[in-house]
XYZ file of C-alpha atoms in Angstrom:
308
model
C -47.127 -53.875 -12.066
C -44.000 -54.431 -9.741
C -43.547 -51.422 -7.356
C -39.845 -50.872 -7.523
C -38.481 -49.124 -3.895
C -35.181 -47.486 -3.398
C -33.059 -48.883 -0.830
C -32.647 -46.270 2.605
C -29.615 -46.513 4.661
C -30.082 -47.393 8.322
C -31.438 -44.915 10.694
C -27.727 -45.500 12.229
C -26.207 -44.700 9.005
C -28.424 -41.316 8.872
C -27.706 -40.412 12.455
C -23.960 -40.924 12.429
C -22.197 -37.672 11.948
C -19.571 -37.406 8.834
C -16.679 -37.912 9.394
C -14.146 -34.747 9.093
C -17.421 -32.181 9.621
C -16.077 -30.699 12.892
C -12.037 -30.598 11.718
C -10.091 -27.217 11.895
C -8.586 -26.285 8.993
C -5.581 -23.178 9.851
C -4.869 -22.941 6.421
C -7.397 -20.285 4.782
C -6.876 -18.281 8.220
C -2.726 -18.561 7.591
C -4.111 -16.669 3.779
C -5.909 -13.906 5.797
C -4.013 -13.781 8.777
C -1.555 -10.840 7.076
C -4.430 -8.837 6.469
C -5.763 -9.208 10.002
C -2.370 -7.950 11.739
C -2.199 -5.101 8.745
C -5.772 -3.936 9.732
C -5.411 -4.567 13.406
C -2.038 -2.497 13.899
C -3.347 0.354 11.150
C -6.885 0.653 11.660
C -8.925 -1.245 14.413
C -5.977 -0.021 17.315
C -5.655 3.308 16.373
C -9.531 3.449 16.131
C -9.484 2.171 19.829
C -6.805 4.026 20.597
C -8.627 7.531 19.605
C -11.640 6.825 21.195
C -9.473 6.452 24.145
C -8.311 9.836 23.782
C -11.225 11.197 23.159
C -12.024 10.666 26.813
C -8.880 12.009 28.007
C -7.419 15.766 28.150
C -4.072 15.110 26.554
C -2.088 18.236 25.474
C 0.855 16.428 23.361
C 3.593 15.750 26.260
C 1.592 16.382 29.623
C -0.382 12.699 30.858
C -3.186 12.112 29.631
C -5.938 13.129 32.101
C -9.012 11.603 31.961
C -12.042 13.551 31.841
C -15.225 11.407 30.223
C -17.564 13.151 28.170
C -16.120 16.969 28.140
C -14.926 16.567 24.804
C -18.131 15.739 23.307
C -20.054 18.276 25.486
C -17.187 20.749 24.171
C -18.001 19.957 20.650
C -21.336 20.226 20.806
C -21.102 23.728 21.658
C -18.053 24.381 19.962
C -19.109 26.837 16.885
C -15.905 26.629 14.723
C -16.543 21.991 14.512
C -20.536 22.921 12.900
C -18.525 25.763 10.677
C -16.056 22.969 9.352
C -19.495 20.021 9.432
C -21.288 22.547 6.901
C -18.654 23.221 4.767
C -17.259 19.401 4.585
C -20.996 18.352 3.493
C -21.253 21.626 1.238
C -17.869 20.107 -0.365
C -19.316 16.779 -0.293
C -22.425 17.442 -1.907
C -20.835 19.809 -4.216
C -18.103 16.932 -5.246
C -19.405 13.703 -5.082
C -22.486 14.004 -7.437
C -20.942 16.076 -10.189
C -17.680 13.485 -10.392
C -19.997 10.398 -10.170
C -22.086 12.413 -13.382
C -19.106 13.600 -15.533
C -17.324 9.873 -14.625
C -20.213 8.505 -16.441
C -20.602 10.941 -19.500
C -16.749 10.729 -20.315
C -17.649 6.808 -19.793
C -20.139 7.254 -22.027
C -18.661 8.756 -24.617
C -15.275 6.892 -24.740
C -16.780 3.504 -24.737
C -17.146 3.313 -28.533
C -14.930 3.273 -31.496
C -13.132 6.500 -31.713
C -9.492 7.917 -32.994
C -6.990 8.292 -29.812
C -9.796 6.953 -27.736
C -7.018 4.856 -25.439
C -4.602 8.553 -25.764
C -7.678 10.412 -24.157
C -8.569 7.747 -21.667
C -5.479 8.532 -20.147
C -5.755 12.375 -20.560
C -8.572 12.471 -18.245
C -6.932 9.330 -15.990
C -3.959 11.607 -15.264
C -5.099 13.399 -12.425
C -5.711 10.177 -10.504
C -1.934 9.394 -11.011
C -0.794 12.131 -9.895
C 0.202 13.558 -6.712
C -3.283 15.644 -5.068
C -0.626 17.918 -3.824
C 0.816 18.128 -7.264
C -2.991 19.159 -8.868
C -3.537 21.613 -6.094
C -0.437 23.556 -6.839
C -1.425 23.573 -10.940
C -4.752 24.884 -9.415
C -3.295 27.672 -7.323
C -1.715 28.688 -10.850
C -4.878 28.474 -12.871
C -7.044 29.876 -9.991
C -4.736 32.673 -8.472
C -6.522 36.235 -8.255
C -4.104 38.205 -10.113
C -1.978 36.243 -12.667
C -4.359 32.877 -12.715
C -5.646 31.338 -16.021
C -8.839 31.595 -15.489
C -8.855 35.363 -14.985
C -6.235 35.909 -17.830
C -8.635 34.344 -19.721
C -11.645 36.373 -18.706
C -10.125 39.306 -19.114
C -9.450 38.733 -23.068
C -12.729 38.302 -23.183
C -14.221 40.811 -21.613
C -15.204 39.197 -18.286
C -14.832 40.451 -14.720
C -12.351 39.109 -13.026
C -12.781 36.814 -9.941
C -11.266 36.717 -6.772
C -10.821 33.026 -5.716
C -8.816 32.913 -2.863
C -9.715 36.370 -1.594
C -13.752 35.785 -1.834
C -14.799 32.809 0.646
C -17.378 31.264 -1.904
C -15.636 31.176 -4.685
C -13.134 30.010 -2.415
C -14.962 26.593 -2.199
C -16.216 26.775 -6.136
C -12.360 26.765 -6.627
C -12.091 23.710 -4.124
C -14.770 21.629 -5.975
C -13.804 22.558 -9.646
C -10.446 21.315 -9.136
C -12.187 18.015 -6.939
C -14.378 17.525 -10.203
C -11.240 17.649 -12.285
C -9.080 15.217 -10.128
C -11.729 12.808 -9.498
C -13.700 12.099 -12.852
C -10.803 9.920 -14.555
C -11.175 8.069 -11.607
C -14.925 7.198 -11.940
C -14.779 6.935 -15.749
C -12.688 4.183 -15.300
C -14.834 2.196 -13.032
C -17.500 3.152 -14.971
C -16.062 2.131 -18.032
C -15.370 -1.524 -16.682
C -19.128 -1.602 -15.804
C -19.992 -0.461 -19.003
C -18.190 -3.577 -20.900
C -19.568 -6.176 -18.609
C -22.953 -5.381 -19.760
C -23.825 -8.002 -22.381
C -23.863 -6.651 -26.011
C -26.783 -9.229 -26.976
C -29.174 -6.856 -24.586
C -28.353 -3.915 -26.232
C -29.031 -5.885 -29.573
C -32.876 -7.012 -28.452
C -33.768 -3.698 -26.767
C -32.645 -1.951 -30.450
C -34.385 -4.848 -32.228
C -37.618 -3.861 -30.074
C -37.231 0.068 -31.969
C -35.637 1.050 -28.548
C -33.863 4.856 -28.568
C -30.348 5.147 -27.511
C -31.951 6.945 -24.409
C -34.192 3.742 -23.422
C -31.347 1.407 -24.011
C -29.495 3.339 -21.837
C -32.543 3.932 -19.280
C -33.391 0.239 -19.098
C -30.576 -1.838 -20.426
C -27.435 0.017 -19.007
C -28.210 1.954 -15.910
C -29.897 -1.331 -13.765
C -26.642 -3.190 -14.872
C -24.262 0.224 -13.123
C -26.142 0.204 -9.882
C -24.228 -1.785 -7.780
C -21.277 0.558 -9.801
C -22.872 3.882 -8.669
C -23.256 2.517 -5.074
C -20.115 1.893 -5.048
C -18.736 5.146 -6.465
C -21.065 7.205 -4.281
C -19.414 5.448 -1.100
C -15.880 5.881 -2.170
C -16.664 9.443 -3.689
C -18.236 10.588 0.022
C -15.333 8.790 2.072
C -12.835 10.875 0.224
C -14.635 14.149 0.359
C -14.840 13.339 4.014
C -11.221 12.540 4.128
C -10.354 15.386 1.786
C -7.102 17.295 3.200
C -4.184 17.489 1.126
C -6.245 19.271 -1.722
C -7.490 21.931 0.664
C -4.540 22.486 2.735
C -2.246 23.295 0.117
C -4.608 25.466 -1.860
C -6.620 27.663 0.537
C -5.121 26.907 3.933
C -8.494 26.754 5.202
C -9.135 30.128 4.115
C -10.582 33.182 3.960
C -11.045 32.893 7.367
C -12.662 29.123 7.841
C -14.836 29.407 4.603
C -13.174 26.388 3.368
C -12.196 24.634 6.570
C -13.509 20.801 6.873
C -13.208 18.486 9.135
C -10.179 16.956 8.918
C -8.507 19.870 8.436
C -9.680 21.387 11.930
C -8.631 17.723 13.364
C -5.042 18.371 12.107
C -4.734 22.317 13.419
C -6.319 20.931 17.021
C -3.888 18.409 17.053
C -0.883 19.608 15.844
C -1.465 23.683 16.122
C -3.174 23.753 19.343
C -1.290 20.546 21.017
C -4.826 19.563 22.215
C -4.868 15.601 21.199
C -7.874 14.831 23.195
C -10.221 16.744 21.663
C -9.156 15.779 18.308
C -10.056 12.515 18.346
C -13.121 13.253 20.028
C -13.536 15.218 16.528
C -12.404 12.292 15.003
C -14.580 9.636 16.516
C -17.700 12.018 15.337
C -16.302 11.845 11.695
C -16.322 8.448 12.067
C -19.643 7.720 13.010
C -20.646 9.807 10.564
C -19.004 7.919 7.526
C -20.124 5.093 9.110
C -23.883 5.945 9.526
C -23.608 6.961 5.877
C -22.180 3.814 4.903
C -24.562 1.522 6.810
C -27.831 3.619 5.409
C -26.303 3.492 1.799
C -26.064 -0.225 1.797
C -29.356 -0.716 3.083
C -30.918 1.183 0.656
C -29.524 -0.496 -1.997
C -30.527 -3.828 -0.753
C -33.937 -2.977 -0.038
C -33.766 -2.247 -4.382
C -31.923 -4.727 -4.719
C -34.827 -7.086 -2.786
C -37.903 -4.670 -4.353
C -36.311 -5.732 -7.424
């Protein structure tokens, strides 16, 4: 029986590099170059730019005076920046899982054939749309101590009536029930997207198999929304973080600091107090906080992800 062999190249054929391998190519970085400037003159300079600061005493028109780590040591001991830390992760905490969970049950439940179902879609999408300064003044108006909704409507019922903006913790109940109501469209949506990429003929075997509505939702749907959920957790906690607008125009920061965060006490050292260095020293700590956050959220989910 004839042994038939392939032909090889010549070793100088293998060893010869191809041609064109090495050859730049400035068109995909003439696409992305746009972006680059945008996020260079918006984000990476002024991100330099306040760490800078942050080692400087700069009180708004004097020089800048440079003075290393005093800011930091300042905020370390500085009682009113753990005051605003506790009651940015209280509103965090108290935000992001409750819009993530409502996101999904209003996904849930307006993912199936239904009268108006596009009509009340865009009920609970309206909030996004709308100006955050625009929901926090209907708030004040539902939430206000003496002529609110809500304590109109407790009062024809027979309930005690609550004082929101004069009691600090209901203060910051007030703060994350209108949160909850602003951010939930926005997660239902997302959610809802996630919800229609799942293929239908997985839903069909798991019900073939006698699976429950519960177990095809257990096992079919939620592995398919994880990358989703990560996703929604890390935009949900960036904005609580960033969260400023909302609070400002509603409580002030008030009673007292109850409801004080973060970047609110950034903005009154800044532009109140005139003291621009140790702002961004505030700053730069917010940062590298998201960004710890971020970094231990995505390693988590790749370590599932990998764990299978």
């Amino acid at each position: 029986m004839a042994i038939i062999q392939s032909a090889s190249p010549p070793a100088e054929v293998l060893d010869a590099p191809p041609k064109h391998r090495f050859r730049f190519n400035p068109v995909p970085y003439l696409f992305v170059a746009p972006q680059l400037v945008l996020f260079a003159v918006f984000m990476f300079f002024p991100l330099a730019y306040a760490g800078f600061l942050s080692l400087h005493s700069w009180e708004m028109f004097a020089k800048p005076r440079f003075v290393g780590m005093r800011n930091y040591n300042h905020l370390i001991n500085d009682p009113i920046f753990w005051y605003a830390l506790r009651n940015t992760l209280v509103y965090v905490v108290g935000t992001v899982p409750l819009c993530i969970g409502f996101g999904l049950l209003l996904a849930l439940g307006l993912n199936r054939s239904m009268p108006l179902r596009r009509t009340i879609r865009s009920i609970f999408f309206l909030p996004v749309v709308v100006s955050a300064v625009v929901t926090a003044l209907a708030a004040i108006w539902i939430f206000n101590d003496n002529y609110g909704l809500l304590n109109r409507m407790f009062g024809a019922i027979g309930l005690p009536r609550i004082n929101w903006n004069a009691d600090p913790q209901w203060a910051m109940v007030s703060l994350i029930i209108t949160t909850i109501w602003l951010r939930s469209g926005f997660c239902m949506i997302i959610y809802l997207a996630a919800l229609q990429s799942v293929p239908v003929s997985l839903h069909e075997a798991a019900q073939i198999d006698g699976a429950s509505p519960f177990e095809r939702f257990l096992h079919v749907t939620w592995p398919s929304m994880r990358p989703t959920t990560l996703l929604l957790t890390i935009l949900n906690v960036i904005y609580s973080f960033h969260v400023f607008d909302l609070i400002f125009v509603m409580t002030g920061g008030g009673p007292g600091y109850s409801t004080t965060v973060l970047v609110q006490y950034i903005y009154q050292l800044a532009f109140t107090n005139g003291d621009m260095g140790y702002a961004s020293a505030v700053g730069m700590a917010l940062f590298v906080m998201i960004l710890a956050f971020t970094i231990i959220q995505w390693l988590l989910s790749r370590r599932s992800e990998i764990n299978g």
